[in-house]
Short mmCIF file of C-alpha atoms and ligand atoms in Angstrom, two decimals:
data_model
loop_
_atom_site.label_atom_id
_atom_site.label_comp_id
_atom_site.label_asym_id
_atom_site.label_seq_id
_atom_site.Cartn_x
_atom_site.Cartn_y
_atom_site.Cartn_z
CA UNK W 1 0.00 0.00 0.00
CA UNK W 2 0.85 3.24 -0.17
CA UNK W 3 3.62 5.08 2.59
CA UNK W 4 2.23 8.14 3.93
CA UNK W 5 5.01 10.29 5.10
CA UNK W 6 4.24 12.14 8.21
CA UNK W 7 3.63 15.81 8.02
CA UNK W 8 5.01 18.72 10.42
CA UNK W 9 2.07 20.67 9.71
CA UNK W 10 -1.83 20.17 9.86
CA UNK W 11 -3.75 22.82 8.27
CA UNK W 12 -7.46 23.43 7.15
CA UNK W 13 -8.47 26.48 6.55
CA UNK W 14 -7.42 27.04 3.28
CA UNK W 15 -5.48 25.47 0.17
CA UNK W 16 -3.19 26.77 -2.24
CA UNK W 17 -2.50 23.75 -4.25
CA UNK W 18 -5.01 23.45 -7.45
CA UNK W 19 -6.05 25.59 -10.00
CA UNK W 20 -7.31 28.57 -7.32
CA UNK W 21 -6.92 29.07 -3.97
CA UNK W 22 -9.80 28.28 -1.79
CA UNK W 23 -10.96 29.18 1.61
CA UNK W 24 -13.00 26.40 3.56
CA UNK W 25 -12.95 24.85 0.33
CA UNK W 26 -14.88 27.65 -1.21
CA UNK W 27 -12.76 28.25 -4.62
CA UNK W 28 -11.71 32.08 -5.09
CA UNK W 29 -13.35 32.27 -8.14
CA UNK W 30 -16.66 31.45 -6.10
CA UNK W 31 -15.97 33.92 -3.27
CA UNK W 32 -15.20 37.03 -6.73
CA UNK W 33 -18.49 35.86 -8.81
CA UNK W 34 -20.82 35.16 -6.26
CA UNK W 35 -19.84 38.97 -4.54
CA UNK W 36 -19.00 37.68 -0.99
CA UNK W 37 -17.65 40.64 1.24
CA UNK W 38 -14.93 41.17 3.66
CA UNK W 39 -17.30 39.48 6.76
CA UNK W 40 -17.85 36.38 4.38
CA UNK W 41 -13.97 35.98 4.25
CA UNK W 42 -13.73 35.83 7.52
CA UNK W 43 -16.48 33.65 8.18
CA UNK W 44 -14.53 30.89 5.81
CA UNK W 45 -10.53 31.87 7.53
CA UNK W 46 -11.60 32.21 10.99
CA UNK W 47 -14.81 29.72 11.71
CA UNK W 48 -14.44 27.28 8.76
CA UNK W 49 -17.72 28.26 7.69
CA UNK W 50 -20.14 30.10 5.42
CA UNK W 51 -22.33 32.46 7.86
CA UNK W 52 -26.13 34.22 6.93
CA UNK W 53 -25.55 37.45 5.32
CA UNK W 54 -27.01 38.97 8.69
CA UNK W 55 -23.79 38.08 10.46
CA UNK W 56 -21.15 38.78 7.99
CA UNK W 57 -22.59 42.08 7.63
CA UNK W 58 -22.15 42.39 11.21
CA UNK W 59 -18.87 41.30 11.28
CA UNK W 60 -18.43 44.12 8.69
CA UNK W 61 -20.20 46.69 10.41
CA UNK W 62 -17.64 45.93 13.70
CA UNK W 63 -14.44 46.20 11.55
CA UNK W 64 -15.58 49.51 10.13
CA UNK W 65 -17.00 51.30 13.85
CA UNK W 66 -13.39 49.79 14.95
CA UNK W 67 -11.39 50.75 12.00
CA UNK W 68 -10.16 54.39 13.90
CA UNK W 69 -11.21 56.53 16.74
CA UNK W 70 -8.45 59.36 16.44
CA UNK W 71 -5.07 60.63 16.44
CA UNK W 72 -5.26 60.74 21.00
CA UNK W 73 -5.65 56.99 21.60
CA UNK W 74 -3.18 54.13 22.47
CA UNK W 75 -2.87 52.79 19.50
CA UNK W 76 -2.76 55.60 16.85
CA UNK W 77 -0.33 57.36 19.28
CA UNK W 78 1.97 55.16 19.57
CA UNK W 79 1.65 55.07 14.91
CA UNK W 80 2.01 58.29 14.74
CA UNK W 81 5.40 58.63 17.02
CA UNK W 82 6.64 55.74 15.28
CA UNK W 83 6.04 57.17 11.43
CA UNK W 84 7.66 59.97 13.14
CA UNK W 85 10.63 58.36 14.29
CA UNK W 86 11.17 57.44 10.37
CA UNK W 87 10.36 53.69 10.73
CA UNK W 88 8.39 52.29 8.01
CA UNK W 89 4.81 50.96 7.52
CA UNK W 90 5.25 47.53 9.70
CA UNK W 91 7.04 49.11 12.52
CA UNK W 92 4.81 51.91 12.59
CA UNK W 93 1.68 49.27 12.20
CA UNK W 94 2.56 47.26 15.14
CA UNK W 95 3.75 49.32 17.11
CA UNK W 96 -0.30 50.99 17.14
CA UNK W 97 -0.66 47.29 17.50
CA UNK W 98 1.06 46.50 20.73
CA UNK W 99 -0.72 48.73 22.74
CA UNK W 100 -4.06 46.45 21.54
CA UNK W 101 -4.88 44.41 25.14
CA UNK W 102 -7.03 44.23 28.64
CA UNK W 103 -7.27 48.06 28.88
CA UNK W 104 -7.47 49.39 25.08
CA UNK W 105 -9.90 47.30 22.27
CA UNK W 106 -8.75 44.22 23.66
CA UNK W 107 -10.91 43.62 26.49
CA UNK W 108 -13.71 41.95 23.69
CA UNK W 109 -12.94 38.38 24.74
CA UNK W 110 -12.70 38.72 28.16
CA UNK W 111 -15.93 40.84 28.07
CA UNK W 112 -17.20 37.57 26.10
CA UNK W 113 -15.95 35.03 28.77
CA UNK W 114 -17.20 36.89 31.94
CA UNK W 115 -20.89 38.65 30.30
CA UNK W 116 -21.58 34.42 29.10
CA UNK W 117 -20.33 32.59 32.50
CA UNK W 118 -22.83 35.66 34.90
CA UNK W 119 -25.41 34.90 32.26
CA UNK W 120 -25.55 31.59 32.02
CA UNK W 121 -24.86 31.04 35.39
CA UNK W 122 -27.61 33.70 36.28
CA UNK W 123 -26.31 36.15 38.39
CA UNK W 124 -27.33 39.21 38.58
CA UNK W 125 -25.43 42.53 37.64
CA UNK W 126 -25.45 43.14 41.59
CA UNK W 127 -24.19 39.86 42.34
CA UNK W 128 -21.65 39.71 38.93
CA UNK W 129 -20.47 43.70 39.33
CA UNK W 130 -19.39 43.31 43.33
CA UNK W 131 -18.04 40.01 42.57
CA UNK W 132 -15.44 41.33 40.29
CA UNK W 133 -14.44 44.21 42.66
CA UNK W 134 -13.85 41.34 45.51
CA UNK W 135 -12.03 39.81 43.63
CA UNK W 136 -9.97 42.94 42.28
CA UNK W 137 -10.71 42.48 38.50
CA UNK W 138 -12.14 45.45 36.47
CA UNK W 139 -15.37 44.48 34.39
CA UNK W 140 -13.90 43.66 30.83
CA UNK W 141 -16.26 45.62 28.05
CA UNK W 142 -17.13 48.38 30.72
CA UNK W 143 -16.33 51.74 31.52
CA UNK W 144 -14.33 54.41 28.64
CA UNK W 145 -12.20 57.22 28.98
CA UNK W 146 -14.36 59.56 27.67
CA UNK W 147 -17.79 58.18 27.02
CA UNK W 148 -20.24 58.56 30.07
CA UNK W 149 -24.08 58.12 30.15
CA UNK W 150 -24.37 62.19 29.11
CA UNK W 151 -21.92 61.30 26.31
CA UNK W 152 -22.78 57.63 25.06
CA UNK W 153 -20.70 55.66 22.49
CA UNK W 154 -22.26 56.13 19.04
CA UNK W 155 -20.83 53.15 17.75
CA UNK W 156 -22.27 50.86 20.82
CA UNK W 157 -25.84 52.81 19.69
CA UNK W 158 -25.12 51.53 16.11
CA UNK W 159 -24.61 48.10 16.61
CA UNK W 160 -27.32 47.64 19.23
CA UNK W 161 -29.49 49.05 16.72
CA UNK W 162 -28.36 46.48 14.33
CA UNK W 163 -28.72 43.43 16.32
CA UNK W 164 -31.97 44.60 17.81
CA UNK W 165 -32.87 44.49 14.09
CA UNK W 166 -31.46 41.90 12.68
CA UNK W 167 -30.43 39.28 15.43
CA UNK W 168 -32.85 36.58 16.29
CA UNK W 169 -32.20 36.79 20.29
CA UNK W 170 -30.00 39.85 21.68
CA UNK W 171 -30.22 37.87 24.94
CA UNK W 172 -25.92 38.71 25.91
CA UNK W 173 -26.12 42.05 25.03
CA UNK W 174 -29.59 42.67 27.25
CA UNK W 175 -27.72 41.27 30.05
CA UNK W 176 -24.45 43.41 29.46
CA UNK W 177 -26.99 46.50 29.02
CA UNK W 178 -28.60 45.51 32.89
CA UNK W 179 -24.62 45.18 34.14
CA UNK W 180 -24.20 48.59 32.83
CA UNK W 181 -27.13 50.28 34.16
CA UNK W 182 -25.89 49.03 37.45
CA UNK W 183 -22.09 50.45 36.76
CA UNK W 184 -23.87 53.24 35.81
CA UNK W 185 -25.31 53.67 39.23
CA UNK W 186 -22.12 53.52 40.65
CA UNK W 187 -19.79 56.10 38.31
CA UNK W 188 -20.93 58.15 35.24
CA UNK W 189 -18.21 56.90 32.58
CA UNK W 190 -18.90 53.03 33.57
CA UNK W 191 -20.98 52.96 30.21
CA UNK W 192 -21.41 49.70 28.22
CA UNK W 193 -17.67 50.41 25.52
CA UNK W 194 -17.51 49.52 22.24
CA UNK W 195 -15.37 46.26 23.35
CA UNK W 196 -18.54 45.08 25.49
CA UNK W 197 -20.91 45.42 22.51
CA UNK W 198 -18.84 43.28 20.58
CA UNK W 199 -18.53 40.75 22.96
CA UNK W 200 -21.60 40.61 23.87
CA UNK W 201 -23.34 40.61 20.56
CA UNK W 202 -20.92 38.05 19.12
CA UNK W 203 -22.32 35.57 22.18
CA UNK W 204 -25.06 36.56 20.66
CA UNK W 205 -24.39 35.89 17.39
CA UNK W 206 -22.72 32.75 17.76
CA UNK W 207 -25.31 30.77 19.85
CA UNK W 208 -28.55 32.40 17.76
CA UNK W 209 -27.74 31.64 14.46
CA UNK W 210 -28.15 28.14 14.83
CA UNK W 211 -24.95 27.26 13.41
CA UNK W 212 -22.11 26.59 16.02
CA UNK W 213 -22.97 23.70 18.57
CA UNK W 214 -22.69 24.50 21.85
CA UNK W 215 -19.13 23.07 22.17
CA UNK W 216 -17.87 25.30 18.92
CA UNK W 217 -18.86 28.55 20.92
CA UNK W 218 -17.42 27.43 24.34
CA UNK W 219 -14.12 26.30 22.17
CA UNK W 220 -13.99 30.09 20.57
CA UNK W 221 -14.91 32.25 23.50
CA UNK W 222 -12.18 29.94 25.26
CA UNK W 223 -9.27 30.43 22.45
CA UNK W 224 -9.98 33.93 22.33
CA UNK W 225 -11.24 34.76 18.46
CA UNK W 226 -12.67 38.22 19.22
CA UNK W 227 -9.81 40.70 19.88
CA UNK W 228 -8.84 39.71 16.85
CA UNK W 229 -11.89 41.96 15.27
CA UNK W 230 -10.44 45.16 16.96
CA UNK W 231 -6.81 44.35 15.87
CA UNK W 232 -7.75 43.66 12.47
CA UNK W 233 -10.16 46.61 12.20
CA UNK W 234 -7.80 48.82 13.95
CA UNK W 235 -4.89 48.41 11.27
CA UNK W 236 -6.88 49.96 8.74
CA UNK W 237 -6.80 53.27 10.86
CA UNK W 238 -3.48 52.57 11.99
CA UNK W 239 -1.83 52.25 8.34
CA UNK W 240 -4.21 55.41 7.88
CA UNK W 241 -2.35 57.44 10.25
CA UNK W 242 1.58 56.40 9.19
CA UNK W 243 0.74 57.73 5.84
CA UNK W 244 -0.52 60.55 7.31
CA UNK W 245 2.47 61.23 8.87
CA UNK W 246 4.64 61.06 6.25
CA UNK W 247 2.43 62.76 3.34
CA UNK W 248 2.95 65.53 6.24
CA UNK W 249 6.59 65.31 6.56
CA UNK W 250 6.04 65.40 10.35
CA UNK W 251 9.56 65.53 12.02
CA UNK W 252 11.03 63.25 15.15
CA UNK W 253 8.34 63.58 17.55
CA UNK W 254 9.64 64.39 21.24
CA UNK W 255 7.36 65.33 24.15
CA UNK W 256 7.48 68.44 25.88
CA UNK W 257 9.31 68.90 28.91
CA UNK W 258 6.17 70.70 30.62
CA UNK W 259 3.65 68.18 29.99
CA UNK W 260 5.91 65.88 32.17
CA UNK W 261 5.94 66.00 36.57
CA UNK W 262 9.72 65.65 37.32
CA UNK W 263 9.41 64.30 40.80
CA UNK W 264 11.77 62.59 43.26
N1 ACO G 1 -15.09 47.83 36.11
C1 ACO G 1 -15.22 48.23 37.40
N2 ACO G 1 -14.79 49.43 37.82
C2 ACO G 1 -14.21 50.25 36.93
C3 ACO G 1 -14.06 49.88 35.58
C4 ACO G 1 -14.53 48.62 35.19
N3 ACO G 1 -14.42 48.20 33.94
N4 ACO G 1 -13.44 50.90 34.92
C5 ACO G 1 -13.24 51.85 35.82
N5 ACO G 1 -13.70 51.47 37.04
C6 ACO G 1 -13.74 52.24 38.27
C7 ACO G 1 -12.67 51.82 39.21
O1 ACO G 1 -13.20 51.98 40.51
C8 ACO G 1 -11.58 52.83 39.00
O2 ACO G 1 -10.88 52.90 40.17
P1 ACO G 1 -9.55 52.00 40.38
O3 ACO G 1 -8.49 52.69 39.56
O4 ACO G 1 -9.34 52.09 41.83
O5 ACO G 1 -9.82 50.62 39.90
C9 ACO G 1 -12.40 54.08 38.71
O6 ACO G 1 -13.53 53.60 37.98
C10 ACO G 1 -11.69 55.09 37.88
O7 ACO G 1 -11.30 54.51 36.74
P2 ACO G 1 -10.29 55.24 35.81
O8 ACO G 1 -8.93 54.65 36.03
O9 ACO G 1 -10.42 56.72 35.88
O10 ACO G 1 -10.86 54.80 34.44
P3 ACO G 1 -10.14 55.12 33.13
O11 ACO G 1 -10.93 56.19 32.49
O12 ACO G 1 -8.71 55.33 33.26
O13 ACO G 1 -10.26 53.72 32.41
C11 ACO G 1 -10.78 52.02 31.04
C12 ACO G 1 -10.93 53.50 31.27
C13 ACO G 1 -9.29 51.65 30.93
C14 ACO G 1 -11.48 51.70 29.73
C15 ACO G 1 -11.40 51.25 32.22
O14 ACO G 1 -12.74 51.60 32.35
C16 ACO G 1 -11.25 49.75 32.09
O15 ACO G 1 -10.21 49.21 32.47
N6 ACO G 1 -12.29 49.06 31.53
C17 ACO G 1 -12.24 47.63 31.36
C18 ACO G 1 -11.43 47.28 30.15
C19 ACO G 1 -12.13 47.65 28.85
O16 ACO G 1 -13.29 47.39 28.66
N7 ACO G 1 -11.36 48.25 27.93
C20 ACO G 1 -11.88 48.60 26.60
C21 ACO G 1 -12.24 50.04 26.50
S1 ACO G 1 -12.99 50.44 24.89
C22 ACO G 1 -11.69 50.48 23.80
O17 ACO G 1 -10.55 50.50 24.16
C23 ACO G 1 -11.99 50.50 22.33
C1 LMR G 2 -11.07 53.52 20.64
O1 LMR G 2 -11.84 52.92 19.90
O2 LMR G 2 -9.86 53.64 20.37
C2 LMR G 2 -11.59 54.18 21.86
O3 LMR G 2 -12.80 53.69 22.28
C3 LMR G 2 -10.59 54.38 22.94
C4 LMR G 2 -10.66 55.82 23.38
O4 LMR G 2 -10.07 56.11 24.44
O5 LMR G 2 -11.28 56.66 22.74
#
């Protein structure tokens, strides 16, 4: 019979080796003719599977409310210095990258493990909100640096909206909404963010369109597949801003001496 030589590598999300290229086994020349988008892409590269157009629109609609927020933030900062410091297009990419995590757009995953374990397990926002503070652990998905209940997150607004719409049961984002009316009885900027929309919607998402099992969704909100939303939406502003940088000609970027406390 035949001698199958072992292989160092198992992959099987895509396959480069006939005629086209094809993701989930969907040929390329499928994915141009038939006009799938951006969302359907990553429906076939990240869950192996072709979604309803309801959910790779949202998927869509995330990567372009995430795609920039500004010159002032983490991320585009630390771009924008970079471009400055003449390094070129990857350095300046990830360095905006690196500063992606628990406190800046990377809080959707953990946002989707805690809002799913308090649901599920039904606690209530009381009962969920105090037991993170005993135990010393910031809500993931709540609170912003600048949004407050006077001054609400457009984008969070948007894809509420959406889902409210669109989504069959909005059941993980109802529950983040009661955790943040309780936050919000506590501190004014504790608002539902942008991270916990995602989060929560994708739990959403992923359990109400009937086609993950119950194991598939446990397996992704344990790997962690979310951040990866922000960081891919977020290099399409952060490429945005190194060219900006250098169409501008902006020089070596050093911070002033009186926006810093020299203290002993
Ligand atoms: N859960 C519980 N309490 C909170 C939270 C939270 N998520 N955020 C702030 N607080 C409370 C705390 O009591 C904090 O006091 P502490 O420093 O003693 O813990 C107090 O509010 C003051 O907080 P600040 O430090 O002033 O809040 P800041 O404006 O610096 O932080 C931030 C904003 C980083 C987003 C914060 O709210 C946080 O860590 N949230 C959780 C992580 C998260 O969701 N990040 C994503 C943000 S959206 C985005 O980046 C696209
Ligand atoms: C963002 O999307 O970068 C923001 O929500 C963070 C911020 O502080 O504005």
């Amino acid at each position: 019979g035949k001698v199958r030589a072992p292989t160092h590598i198992i992959s099987t999300i895509s396959d480069d080796r006939g005629e086209e290229p094809c993701y989930a086994g969907v040929p390329m020349s499928t994915i141009i003719e038939q006009g799938y988008g951006v969302g359907d892409v990553i429906s076939l590269l990240w869950f192996k599977r072709s979604l309803p157009r309801y959910c790779t629109h949202f998927i869509e609609i995330c990567i372009m409310l995430c795609a920039d927020h500004g010159p002032c933030v983490s991320g585009a900062h630390n771009s924008i210095v970079t471009a400055r410091a003449g390094k070129d297009l990857v350095s300046s990419l990830v360095s905006g990258l690196l500063t992606i995590g628990p406190r800046f757009g990377g809080a959707i995953d953990d946002a989707a493990r805690y809002f799913k374990d308090a649901c599920d397990r039904g606690l209530t926002p009381y009962e969920f909100v105090e037991g993170m503070k005993k135990k010393g652990i910031r809500v993931p998905g709540i609170g912003h640096r600048i949004k407050s209940r006077d001054n609400r997150d457009k984008r969070v607004q948007l894809l509420q909206k959406y889902a409210h719409t669109h989504f069959p049961s909005v059941k993980y984002m109802e529950y983040a909404v009661q955790v943040e009316t309780y936050t919000l009885s506590k501190a004014n900027n504790l608002v539902l963010n942008v991270d916990g929309a995602i989060g929560s919607l994708f739990l959403d998402l992923l359990s109400g369109s009937g086609m993950f099992t119950k194991q598939e969704i446990d397996e992704i909100v344990e790997i962690g597949y979310l951040n990866g939303l922000f960081v891919l939406a977020r290099s399409i502003g952060l490429i945005g801003h190194t060219f900006d940088q250098k169409r501008l000609k902006q020089p070596l970027y050093r911070h002033p001496w009186e926006d810093v406390l020299y203290t002993k």
